[in-house]
PDB file of C-alpha atoms in Angstrom:
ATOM      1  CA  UNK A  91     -35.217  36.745   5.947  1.00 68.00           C
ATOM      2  CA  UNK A  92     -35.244  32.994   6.586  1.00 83.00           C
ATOM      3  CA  UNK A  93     -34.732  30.683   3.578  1.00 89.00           C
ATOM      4  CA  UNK A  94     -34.843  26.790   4.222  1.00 90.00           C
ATOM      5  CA  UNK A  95     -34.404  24.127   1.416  1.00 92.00           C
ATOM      6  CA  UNK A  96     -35.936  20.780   1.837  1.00 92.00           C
ATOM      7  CA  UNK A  97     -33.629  17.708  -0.219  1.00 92.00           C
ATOM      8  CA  UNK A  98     -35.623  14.933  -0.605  1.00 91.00           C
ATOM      9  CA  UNK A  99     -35.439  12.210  -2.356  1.00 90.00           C
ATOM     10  CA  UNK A 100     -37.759   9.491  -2.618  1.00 86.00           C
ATOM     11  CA  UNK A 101     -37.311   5.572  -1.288  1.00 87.00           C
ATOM     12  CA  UNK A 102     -33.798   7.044  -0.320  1.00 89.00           C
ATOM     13  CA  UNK A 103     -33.454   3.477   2.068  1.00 89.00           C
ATOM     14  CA  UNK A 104     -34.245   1.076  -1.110  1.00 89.00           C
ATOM     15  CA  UNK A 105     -31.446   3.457  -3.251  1.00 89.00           C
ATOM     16  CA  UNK A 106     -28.979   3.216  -0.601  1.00 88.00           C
ATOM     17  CA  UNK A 107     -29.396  -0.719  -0.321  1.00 88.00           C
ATOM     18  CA  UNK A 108     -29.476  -1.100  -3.882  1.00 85.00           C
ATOM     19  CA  UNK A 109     -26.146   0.492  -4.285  1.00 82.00           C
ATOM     20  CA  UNK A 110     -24.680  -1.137  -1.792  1.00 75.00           C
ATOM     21  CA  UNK A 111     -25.794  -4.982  -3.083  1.00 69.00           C
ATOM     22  CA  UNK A 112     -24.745  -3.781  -6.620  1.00 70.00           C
ATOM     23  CA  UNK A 113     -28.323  -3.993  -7.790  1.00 65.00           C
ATOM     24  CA  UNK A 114     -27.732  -2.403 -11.276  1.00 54.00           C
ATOM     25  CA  UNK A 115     -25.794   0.886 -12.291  1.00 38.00           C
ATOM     26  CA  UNK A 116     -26.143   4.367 -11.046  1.00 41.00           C
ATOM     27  CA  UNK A 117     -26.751   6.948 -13.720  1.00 37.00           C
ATOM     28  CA  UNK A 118     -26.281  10.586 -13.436  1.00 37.00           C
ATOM     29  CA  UNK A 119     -29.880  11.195 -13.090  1.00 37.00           C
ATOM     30  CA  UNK A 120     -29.750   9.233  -9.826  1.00 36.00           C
ATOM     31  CA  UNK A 121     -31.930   6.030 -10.701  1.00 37.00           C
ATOM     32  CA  UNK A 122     -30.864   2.558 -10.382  1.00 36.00           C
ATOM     33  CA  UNK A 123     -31.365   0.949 -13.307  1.00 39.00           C
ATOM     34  CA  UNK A 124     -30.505  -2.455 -15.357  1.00 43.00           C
ATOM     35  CA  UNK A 125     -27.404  -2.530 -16.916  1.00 43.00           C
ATOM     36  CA  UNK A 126     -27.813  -0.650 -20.575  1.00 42.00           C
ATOM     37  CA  UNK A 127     -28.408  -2.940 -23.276  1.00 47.00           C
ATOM     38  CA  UNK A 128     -26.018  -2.952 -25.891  1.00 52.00           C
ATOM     39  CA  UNK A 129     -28.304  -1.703 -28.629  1.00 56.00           C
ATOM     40  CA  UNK A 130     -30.595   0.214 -27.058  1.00 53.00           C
ATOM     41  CA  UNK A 131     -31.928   2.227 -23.606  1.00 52.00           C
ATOM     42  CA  UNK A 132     -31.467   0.929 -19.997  1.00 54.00           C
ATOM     43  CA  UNK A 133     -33.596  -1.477 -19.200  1.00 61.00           C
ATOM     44  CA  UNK A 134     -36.482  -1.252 -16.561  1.00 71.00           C
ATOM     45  CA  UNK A 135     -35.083  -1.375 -12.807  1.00 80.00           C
ATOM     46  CA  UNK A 136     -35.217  -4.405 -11.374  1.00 90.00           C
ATOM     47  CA  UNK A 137     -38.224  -4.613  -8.000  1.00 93.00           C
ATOM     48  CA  UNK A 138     -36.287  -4.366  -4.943  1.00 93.00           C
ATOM     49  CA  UNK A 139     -38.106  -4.633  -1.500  1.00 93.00           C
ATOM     50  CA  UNK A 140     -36.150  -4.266   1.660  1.00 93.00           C
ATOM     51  CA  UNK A 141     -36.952  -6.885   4.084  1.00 92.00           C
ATOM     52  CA  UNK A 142     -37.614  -7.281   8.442  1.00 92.00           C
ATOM     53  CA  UNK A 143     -38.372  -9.543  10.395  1.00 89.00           C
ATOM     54  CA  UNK A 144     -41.679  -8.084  11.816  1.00 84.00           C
ATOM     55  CA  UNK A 145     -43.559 -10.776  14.501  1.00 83.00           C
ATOM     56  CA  UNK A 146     -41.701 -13.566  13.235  1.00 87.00           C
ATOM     57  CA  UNK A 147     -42.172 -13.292   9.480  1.00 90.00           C
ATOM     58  CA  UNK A 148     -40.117 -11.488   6.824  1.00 93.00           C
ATOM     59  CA  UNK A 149     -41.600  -8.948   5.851  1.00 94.00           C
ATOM     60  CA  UNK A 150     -41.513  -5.871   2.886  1.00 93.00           C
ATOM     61  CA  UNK A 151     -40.332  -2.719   4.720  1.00 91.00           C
ATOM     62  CA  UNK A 152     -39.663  -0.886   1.861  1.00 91.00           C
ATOM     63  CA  UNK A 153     -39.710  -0.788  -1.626  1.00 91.00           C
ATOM     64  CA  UNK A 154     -38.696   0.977  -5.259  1.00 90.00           C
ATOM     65  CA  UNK A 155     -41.077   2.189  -7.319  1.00 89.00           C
ATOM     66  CA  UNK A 156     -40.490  -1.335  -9.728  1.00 92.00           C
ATOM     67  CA  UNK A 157     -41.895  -3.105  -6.919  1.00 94.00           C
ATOM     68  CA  UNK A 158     -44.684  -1.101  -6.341  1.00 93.00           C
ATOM     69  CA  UNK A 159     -45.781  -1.317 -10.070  1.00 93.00           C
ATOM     70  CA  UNK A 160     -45.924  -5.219  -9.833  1.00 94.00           C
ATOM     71  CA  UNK A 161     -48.372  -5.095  -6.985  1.00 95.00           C
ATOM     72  CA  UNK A 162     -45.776  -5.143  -4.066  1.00 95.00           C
ATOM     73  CA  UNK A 163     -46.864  -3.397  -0.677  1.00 93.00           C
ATOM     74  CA  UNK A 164     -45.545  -2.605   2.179  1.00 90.00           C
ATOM     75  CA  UNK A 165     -46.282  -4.909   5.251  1.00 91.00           C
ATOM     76  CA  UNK A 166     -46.634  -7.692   2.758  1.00 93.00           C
ATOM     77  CA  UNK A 167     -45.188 -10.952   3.720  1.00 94.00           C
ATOM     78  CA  UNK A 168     -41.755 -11.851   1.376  1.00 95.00           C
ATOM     79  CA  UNK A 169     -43.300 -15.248  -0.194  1.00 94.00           C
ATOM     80  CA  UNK A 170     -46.353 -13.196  -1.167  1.00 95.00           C
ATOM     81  CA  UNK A 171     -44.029 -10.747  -2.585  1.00 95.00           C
ATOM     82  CA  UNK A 172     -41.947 -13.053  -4.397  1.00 95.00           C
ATOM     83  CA  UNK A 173     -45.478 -14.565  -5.851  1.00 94.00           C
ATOM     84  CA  UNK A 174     -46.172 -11.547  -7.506  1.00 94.00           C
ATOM     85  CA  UNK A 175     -42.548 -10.903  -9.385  1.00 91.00           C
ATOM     86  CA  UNK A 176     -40.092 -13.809  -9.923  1.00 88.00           C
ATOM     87  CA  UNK A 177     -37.320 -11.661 -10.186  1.00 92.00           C
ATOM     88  CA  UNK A 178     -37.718  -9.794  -7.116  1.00 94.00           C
ATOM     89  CA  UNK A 179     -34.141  -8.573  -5.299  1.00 93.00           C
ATOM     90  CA  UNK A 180     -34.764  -9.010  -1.425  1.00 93.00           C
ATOM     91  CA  UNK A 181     -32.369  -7.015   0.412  1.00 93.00           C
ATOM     92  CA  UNK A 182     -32.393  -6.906   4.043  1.00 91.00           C
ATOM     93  CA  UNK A 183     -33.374  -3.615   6.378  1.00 89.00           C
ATOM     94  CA  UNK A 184     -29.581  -2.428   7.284  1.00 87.00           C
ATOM     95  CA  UNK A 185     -30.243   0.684   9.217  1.00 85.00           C
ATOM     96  CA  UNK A 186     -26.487   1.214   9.817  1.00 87.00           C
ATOM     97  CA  UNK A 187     -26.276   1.285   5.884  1.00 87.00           C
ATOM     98  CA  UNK A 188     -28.859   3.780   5.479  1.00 87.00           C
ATOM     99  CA  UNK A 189     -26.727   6.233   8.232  1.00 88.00           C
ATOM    100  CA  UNK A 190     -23.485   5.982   5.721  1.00 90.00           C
ATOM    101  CA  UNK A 191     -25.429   6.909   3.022  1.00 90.00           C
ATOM    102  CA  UNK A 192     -27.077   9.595   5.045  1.00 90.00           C
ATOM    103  CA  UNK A 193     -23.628  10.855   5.718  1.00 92.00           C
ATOM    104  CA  UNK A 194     -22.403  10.436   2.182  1.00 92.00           C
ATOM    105  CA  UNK A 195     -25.238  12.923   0.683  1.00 92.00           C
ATOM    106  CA  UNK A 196     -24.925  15.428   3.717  1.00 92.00           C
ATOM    107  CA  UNK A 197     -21.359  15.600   2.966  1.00 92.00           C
ATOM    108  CA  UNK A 198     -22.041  16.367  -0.397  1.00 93.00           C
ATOM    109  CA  UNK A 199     -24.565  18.809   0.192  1.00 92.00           C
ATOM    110  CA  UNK A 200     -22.044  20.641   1.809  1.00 90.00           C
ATOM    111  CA  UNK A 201     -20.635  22.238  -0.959  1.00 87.00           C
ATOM    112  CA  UNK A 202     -23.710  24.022  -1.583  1.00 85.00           C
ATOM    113  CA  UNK A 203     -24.572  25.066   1.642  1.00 86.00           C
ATOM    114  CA  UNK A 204     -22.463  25.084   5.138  1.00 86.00           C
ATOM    115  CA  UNK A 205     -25.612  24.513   7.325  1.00 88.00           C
ATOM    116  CA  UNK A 206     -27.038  21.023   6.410  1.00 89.00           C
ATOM    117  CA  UNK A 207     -29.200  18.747   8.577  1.00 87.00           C
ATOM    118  CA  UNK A 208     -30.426  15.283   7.685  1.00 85.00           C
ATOM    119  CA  UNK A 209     -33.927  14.856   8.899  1.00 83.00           C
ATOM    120  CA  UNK A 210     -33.941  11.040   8.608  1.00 72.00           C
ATOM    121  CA  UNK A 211     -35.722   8.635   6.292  1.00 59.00           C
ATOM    122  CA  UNK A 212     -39.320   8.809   7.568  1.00 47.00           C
ATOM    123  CA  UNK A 213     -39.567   5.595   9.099  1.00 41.00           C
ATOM    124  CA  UNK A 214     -40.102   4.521  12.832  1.00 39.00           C
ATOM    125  CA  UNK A 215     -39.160   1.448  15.159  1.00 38.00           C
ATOM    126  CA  UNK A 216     -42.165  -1.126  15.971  1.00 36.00           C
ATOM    127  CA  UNK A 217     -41.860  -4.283  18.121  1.00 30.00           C
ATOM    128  CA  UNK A 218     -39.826  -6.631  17.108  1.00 36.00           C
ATOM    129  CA  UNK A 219     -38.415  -5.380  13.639  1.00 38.00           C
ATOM    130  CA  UNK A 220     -36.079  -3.195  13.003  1.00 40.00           C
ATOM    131  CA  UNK A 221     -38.198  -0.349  11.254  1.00 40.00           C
ATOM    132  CA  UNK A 222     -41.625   0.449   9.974  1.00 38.00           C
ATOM    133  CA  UNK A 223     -42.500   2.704   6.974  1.00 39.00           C
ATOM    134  CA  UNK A 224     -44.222   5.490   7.856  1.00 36.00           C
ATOM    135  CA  UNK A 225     -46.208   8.338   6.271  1.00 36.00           C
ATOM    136  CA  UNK A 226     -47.500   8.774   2.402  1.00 39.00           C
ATOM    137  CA  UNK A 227     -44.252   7.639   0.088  1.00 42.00           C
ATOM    138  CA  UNK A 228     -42.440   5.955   3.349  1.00 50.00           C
ATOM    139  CA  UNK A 229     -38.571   5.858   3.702  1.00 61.00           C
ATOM    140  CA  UNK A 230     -37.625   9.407   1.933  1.00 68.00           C
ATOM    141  CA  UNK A 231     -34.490  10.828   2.934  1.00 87.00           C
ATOM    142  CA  UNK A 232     -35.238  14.380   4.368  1.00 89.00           C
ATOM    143  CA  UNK A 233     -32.278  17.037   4.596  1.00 91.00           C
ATOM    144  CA  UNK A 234     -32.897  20.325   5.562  1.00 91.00           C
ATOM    145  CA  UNK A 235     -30.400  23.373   4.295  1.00 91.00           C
ATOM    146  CA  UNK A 236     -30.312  26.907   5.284  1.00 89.00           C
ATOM    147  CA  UNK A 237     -30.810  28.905   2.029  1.00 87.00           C
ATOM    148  CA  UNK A 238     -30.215  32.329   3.126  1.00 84.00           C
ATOM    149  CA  UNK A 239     -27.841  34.560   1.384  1.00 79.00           C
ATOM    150  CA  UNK A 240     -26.602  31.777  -1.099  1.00 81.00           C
ATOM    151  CA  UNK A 241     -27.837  33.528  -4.246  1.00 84.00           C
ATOM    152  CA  UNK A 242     -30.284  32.563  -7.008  1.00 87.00           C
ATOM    153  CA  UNK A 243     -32.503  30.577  -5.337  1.00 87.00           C
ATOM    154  CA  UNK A 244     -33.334  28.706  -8.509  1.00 90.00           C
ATOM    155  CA  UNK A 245     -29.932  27.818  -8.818  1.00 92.00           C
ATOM    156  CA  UNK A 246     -29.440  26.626  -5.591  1.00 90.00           C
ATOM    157  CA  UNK A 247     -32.161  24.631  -5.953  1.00 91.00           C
ATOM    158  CA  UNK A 248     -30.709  22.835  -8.880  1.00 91.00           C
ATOM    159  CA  UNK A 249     -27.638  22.385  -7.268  1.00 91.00           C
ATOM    160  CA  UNK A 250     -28.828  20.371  -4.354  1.00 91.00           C
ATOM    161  CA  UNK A 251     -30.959  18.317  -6.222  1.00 91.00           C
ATOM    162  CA  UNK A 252     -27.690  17.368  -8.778  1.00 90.00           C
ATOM    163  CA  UNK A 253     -25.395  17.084  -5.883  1.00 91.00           C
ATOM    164  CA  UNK A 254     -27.764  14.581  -4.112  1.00 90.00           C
ATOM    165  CA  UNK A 255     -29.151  12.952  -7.451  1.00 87.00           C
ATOM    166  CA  UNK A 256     -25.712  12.138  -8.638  1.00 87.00           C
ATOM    167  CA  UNK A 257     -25.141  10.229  -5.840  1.00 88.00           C
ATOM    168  CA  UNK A 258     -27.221   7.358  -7.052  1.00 86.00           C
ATOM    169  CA  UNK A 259     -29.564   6.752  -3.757  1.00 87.00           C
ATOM    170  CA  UNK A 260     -32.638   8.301  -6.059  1.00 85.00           C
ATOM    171  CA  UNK A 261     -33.770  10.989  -7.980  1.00 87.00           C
ATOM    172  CA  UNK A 262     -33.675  14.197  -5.409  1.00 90.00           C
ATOM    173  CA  UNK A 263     -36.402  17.153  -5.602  1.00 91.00           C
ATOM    174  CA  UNK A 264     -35.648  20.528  -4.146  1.00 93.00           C
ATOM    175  CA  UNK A 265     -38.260  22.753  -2.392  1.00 93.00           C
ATOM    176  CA  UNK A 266     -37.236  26.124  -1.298  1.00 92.00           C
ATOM    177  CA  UNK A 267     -39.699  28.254   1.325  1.00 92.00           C
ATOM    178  CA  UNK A 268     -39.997  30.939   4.131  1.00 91.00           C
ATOM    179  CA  UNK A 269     -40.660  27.944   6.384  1.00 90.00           C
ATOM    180  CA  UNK A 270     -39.731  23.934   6.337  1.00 88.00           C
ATOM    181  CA  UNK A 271     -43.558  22.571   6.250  1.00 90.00           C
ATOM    182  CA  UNK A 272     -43.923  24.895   2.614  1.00 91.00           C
ATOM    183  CA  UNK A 273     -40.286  24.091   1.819  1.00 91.00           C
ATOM    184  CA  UNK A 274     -41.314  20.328   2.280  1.00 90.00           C
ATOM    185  CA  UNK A 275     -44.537  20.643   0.157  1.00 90.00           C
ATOM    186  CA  UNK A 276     -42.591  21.834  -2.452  1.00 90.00           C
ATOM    187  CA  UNK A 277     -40.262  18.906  -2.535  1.00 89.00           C
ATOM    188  CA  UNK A 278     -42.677  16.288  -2.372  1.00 85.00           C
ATOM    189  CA  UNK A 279     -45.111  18.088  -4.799  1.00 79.00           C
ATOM    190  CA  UNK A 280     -41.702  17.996  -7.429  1.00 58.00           C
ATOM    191  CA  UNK A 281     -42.002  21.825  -8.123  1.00 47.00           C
TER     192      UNK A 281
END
């Protein structure tokens, strides 16, 4: 029978640019966070927002969940941003970036499964900027792996989603399924 897993892990474009810029330290569990205070837990992650030029203005094309919490949206212009948290880290759109990281986490899937396929970040090109967030969470990496034969599925399942998490681009979530669009449900449901 067929088996697909669906890898995905959540604002996979602001993870990857965060990495790259050095914006904090990556963990085990896959978050960027603050560097760890001396005396006690890591700190809070600091709002990131990726940034585009979209009709002339800079604007928020993505952003971590940090962000988000403060009142940052997508679409919304960077000063506006930037009024609502001082210490907002603006980090431009690098879609080449996001394609090594891609390749970084499908590489490392591979030692879990020898049929991987990246589905992309769910995003898609508008005039005049270099992407646009689209659907519910926006800019989730999406990789697709055959699951067939491989074992305990439940295993497997953990497997990916340490492989990938470790990483540092974001926490990942595993769905496994008869068919992608239930394998994908479970992913972004968390089960």
């Amino acid at each position: 029978p067929c088996r697909i897993a669906c890898v995905r892990i959540g604002r996979f474009a602001t993870g990857a640019a965060s990495r790259r810029a050095g914006v904090g330290v990556s963990v085990a569990g896959g978050s960027v966070l603050a560097p760890r205070s001396p005396t006690g837990p890591p700190a809070d992650p600091p709002p990131v927002v990726l940034i585009a030029d979209v009709r002339g203005k800079p604007r928020v094309v993505a952003l971590n969940g940090a962000a988000a919490r403060r009142g940052v949206a997508r679409e919304m212009a960077l000063a506006e941003a930037r009024a609502l948290t001082a210490d907002l880290v603006a980090l431009p759109w690098d879609g080449e970036e996001l394609a090594r990281a891609a390749i970084e986490v499908t590489t490392a899937l591979l030692a879990a499964s020898p049929r991987i396929a990246w589905a992309g970040a769910t995003v898609r090109p508008c005039v005049r900027a270099s992407v646009r967030p689209a659907g519910g969470n926006g800019e989730a990496g999406l990789w697709w792996v055959d699951a067939a034969g491989l074992g305990s599925e439940a295993k497997l399942a953990q497997r990916l989603a340490r492989v990938a998490s470790v990483l540092g681009f974001g926490r990942a979530r595993v769905g496994i399924a008869d068919s992608a669009i239930a394998a994908y449900a479970a992913a972004a449901s968390g089960r």
